[in-house]
Tab-separated table of C-alpha atoms in Angstrom:
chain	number	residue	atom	x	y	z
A	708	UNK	CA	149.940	-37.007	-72.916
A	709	UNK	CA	147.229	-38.810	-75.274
A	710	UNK	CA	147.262	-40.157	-78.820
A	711	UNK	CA	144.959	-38.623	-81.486
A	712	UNK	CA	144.671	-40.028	-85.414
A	713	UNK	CA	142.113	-38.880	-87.588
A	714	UNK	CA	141.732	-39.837	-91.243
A	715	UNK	CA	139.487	-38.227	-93.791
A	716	UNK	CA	139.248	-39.941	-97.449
A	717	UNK	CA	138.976	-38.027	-100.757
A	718	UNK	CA	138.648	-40.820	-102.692
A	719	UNK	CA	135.878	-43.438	-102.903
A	720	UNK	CA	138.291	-46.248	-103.473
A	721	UNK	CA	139.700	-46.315	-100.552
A	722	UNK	CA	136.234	-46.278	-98.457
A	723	UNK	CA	136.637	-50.098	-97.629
A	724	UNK	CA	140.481	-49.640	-96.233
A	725	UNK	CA	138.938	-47.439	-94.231
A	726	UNK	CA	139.522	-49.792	-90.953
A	727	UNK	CA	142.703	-51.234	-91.974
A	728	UNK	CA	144.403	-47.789	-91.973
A	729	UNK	CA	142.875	-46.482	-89.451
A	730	UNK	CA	143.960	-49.546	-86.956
A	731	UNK	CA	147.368	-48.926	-88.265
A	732	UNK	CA	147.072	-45.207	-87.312
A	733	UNK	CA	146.011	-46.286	-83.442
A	734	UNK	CA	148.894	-47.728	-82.918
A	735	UNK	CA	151.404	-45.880	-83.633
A	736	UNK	CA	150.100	-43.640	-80.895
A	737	UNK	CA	149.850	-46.612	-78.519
A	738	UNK	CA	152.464	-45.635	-76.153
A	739	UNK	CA	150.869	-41.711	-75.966
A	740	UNK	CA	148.052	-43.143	-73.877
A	741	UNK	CA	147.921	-46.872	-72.772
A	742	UNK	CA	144.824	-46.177	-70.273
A	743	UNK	CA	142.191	-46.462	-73.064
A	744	UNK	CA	141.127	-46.112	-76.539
A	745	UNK	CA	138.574	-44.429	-78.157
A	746	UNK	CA	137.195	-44.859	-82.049
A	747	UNK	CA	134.635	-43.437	-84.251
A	748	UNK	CA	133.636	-44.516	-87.902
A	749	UNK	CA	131.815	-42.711	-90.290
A	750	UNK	CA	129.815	-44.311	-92.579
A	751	UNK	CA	130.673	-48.123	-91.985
A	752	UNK	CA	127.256	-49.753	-93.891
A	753	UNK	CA	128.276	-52.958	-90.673
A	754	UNK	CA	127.191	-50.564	-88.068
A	755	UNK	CA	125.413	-47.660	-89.481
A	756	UNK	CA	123.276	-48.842	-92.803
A	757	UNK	CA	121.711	-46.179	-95.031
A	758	UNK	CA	118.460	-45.055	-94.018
A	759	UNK	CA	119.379	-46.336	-90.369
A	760	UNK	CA	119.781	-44.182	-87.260
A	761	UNK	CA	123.288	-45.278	-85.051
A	762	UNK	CA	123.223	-45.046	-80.882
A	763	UNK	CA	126.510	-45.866	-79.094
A	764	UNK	CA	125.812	-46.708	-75.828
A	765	UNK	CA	127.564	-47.773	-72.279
A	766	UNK	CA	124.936	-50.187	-71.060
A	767	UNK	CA	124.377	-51.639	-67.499
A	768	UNK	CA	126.736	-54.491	-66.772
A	769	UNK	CA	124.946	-57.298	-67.523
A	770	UNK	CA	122.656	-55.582	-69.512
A	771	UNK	CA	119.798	-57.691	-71.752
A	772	UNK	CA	119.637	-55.917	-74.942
A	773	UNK	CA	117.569	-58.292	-76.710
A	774	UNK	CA	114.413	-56.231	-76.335
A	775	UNK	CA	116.597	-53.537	-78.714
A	776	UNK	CA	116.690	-55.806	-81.441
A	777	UNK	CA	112.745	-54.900	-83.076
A	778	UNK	CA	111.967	-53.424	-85.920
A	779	UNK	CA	114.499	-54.255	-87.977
A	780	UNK	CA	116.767	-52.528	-85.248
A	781	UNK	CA	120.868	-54.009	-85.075
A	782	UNK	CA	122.495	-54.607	-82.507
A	783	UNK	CA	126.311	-54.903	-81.904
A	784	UNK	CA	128.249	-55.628	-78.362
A	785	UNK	CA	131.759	-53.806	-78.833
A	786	UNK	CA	133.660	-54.525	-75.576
A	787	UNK	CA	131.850	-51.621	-73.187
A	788	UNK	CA	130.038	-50.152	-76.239
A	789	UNK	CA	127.231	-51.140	-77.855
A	790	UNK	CA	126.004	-50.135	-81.666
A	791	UNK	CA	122.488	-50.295	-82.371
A	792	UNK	CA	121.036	-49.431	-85.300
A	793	UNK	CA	117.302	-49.139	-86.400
A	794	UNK	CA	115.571	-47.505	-89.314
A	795	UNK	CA	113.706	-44.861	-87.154
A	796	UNK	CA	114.431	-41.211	-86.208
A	797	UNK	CA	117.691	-40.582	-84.219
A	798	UNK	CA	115.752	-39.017	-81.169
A	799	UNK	CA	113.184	-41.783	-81.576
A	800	UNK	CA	116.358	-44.543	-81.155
A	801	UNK	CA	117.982	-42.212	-78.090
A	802	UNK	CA	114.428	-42.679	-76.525
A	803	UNK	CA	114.108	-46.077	-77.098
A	804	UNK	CA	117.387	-47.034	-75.300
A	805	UNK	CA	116.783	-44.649	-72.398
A	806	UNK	CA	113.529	-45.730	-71.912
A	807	UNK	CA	115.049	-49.498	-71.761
A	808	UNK	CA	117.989	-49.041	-70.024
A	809	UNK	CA	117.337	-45.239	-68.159
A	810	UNK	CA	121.118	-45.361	-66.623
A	811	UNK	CA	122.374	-46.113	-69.514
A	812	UNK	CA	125.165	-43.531	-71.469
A	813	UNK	CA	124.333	-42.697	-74.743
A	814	UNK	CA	128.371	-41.759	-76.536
A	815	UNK	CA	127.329	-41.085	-79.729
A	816	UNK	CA	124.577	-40.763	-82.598
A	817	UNK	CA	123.861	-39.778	-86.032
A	818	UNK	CA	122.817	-40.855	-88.982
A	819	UNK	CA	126.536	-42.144	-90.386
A	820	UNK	CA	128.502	-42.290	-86.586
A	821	UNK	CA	129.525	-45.419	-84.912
A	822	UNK	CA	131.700	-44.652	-81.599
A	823	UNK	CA	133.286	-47.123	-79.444
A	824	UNK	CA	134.687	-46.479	-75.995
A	825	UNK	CA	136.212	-48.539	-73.213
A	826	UNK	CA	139.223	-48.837	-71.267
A	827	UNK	CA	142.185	-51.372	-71.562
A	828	UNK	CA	144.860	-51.540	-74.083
A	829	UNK	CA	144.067	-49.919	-77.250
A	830	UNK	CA	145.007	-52.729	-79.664
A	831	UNK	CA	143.191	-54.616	-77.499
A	832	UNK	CA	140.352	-52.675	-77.875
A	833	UNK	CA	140.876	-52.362	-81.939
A	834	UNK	CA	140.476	-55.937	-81.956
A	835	UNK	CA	137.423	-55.366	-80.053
A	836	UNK	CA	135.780	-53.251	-81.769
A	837	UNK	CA	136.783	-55.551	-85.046
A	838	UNK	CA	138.167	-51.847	-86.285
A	839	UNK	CA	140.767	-53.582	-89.078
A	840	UNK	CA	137.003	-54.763	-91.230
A	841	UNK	CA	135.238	-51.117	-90.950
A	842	UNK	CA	134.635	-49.364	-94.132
A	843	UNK	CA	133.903	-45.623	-94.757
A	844	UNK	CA	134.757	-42.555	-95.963
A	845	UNK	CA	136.295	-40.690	-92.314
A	846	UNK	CA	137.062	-41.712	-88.792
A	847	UNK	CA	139.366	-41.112	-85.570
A	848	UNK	CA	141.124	-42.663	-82.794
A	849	UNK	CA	142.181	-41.770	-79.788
A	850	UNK	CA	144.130	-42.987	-76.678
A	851	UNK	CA	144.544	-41.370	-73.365
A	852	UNK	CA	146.548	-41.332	-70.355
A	853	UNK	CA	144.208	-40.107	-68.057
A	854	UNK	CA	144.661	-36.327	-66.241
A	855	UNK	CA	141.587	-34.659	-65.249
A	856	UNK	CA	139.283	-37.564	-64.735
A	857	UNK	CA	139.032	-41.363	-64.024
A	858	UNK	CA	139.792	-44.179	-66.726
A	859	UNK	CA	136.108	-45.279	-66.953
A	860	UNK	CA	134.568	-45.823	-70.007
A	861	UNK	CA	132.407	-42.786	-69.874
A	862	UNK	CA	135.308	-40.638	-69.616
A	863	UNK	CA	137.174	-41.690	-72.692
A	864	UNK	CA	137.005	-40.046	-75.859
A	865	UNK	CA	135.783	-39.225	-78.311
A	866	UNK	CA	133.007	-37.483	-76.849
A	867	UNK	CA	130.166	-37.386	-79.331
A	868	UNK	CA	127.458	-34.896	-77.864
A	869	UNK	CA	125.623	-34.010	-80.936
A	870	UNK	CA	124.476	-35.910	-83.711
A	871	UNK	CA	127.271	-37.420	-86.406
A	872	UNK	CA	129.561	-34.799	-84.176
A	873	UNK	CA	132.814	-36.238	-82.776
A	874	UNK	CA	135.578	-34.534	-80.590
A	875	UNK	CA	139.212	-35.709	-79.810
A	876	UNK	CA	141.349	-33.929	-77.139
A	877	UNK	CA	145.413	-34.053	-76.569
A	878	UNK	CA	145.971	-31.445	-73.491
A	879	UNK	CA	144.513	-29.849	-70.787
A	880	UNK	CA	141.809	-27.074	-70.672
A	881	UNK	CA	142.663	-24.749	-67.193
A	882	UNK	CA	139.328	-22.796	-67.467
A	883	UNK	CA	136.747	-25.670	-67.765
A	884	UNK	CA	135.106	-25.943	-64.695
A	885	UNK	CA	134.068	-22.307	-64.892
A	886	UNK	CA	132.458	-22.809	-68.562
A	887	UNK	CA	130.681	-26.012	-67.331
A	888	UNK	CA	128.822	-24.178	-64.902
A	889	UNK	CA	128.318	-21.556	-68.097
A	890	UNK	CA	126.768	-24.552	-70.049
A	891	UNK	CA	124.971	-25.915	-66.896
A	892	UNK	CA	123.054	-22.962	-66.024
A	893	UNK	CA	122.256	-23.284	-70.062
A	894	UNK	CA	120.587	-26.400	-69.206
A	895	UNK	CA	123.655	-28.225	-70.968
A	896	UNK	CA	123.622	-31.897	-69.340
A	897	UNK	CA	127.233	-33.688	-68.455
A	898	UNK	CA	127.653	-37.407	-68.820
A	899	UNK	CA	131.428	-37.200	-67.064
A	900	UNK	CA	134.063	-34.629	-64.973
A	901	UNK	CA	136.518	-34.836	-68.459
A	902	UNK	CA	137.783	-31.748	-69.350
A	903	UNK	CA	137.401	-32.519	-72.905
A	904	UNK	CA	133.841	-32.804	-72.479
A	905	UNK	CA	133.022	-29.639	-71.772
A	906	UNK	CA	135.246	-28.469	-75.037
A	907	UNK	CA	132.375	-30.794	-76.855
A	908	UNK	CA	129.624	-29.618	-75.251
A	909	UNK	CA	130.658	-26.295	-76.133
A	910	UNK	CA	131.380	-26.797	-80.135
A	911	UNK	CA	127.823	-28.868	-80.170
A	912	UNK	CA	126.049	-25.792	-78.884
A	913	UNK	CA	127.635	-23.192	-81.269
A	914	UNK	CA	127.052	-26.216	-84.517
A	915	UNK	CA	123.340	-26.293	-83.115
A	916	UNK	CA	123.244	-22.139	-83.638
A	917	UNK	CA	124.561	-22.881	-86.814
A	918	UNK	CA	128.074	-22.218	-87.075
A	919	UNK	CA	130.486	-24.322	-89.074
A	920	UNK	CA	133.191	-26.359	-87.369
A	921	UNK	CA	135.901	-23.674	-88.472
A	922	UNK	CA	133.663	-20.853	-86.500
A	923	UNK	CA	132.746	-23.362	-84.027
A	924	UNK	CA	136.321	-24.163	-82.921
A	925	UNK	CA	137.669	-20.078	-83.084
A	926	UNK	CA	134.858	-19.140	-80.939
A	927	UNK	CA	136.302	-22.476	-78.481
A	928	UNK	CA	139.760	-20.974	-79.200
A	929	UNK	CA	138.694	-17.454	-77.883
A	930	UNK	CA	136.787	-19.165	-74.978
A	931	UNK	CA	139.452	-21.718	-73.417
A	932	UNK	CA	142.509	-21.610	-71.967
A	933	UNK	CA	145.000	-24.342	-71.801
A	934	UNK	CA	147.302	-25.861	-73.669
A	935	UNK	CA	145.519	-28.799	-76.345
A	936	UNK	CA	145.536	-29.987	-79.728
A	937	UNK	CA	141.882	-30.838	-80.694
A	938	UNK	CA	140.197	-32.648	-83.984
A	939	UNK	CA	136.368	-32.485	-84.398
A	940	UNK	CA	134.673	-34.406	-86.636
A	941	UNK	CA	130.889	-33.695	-88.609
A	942	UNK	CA	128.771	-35.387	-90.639
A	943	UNK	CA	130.769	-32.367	-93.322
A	944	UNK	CA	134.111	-32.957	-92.707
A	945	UNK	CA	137.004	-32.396	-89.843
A	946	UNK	CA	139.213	-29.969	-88.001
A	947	UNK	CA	142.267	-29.421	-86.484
A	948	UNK	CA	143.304	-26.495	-84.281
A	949	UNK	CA	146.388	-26.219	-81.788
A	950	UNK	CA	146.295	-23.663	-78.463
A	951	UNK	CA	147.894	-20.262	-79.565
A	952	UNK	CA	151.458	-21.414	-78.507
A	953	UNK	CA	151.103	-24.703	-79.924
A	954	UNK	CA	151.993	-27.019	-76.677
A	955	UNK	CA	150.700	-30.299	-77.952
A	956	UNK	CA	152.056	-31.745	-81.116
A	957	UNK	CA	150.692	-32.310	-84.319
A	958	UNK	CA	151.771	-33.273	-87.831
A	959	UNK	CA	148.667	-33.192	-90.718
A	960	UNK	CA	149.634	-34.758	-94.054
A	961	UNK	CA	147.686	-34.419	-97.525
A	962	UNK	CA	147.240	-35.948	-100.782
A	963	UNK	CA	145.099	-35.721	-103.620
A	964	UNK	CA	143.429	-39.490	-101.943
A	965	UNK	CA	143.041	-38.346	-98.546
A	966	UNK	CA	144.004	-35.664	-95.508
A	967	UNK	CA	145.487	-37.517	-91.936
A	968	UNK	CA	146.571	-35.825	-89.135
A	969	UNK	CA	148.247	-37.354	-85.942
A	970	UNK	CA	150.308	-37.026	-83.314
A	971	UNK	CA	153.362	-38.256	-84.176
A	972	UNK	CA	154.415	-38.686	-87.490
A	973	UNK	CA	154.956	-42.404	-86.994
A	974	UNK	CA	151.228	-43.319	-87.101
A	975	UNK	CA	150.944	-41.659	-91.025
A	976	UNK	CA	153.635	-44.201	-92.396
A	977	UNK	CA	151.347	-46.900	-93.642
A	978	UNK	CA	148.960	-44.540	-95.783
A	979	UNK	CA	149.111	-44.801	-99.346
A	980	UNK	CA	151.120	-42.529	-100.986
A	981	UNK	CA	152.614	-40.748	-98.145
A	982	UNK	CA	155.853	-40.924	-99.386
A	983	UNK	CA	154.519	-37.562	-101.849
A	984	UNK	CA	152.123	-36.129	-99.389
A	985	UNK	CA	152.190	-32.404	-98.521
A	986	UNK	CA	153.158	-33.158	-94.959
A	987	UNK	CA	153.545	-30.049	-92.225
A	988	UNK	CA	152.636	-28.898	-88.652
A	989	UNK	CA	149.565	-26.945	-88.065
A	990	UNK	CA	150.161	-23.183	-86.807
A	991	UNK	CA	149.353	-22.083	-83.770
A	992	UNK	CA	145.899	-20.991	-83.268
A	993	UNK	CA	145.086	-21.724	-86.610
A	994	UNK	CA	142.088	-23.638	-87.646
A	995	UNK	CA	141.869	-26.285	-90.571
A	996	UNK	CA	139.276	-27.796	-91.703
A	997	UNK	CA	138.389	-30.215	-94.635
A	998	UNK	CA	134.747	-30.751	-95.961
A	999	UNK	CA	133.617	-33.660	-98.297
């Protein structure tokens, strides 16, 4: 049983709540998984400034990351994440952090992505990351109690394996292992034994052949077995799809401002406006998606 909030903003406006609501989303899946918490903002000008390239990384403990901070580059210490930021070429700012730290775990990048990652409580960790003052225009949450893999940082979600891509799993996949060793033999690298990984890994590769997330995530639907709820998130927009007998719950809610979805209906209350929101629960097997 995990926790998974996602909010995606219509309206401009609202771009500096962004944070604020989003906190209030994470915890009112709090008690769905206490083990960890997992966060990623889109387009928070703090972490990701225009014209900059974003890395979240899992550093060494102990790590000295003031040789990152060149160039113009930021650099942000969230708890077991860190957020650097540099006005260079996203493959040019993965390099840079390999090359200084080469055991280092890169969890996400893109042009507008900030993840953060680490285990504890998650509003611990929302204080943490300073979540409540992020502004932008989408993000996600989520927190886990662990099942297929240990509560490490590296094993949290989201897992972001493709640029400005995110992925949030509630659920378990039953077929995984054999589809890793698909990807694997694809030369598809693994940075953990999560289940949901490999349902990331596989989305990334069908984005990179040019599918949209709505193809991306039937193909995943015709692929997997298990029983999940997933969102994935793009540089475009986000998704929702349940498993074809809808184990996990989910509740999405709509207005002209904005589209949520989460969990429990408990984490939507403090939105704006959702006392007239188009509010239902996704079908089964069904894919929805939302560009900006």
């Amino acid at each position: 049983m995990c926790g998974i909030v996602g909010l995606h903003l219509r309206d401009p406006e609202l771009y500096p709540q962004l944070g604020r609501l989003l906190d209030s989303m994470l915890c009112g899946v709090v008690e769905r998984g206490p083990d960890s918490a997992g966060v990623a903002v889109y387009g928070d000008s703090r972490r990701s400034p225009e014209g900059y390239a974003t890395v979240s990384v899992l550093l060494p403990e102990d790590a000295e990351t003031s040789g990152l901070a060149a160039d113009g580059a930021l650099v942000t210490p969230a708890g077991d994440t860190t957020i650097v930021a540099a006005p260079i070429g996203i493959d040019e700012l993965v390099a840079r952090v390999t090359t200084a730290f080469p055991t280092a775990v890169v969890v996400g990048s893109g042009h507008e992505l900030a993840v953060y990652k680490g285990t504890g409580h998650p509003r611990e960790l929302a204080a943490t990351y300073d979540l409540v003052n992020a502004n932008g225009w989408q993000g996600l949450a989520h927190t886990r109690m662990a099942t297929e893999s240990a509560v490490i940082p590296a094993g949290c979600h989201p897992f972001s394996v493709g640029p400005d891509q995110c992925l949030v799993h509630n659920g378990s996949f039953s077929n995984h292992a054999t589809i890793r060793r698909h990807l694997e033999r694809e030369g598809v690298h693994f940075d953990s034994e999560n289940d949901s990984e490999v349902g990331a890994r596989f989305v990334a590769s069908r984005l990179a052949q040019g599918e949209d997330l709505e193809k991306a995530l039937l193909a995943l639907r015709e692929t997997f077995d298990g029983f999940y709820t997933l969102l994935v998130t793009s540089a475009e927009g986000f998704a929702v799809v349940r498993d074809p007998i809808a184990c996990k719950p989910a509740v999405i809610a709509e207005t002209d401002a904005w589209v949520a979805m989460a969990s429990e209906f408990r984490a939507l209350t403090g939105l704006p406006g959702i006392e007239s929101a188009r509010l239902y629960e996704p079908e089964p097997g069904k894919v929805y998606a939302w560009t900006r």
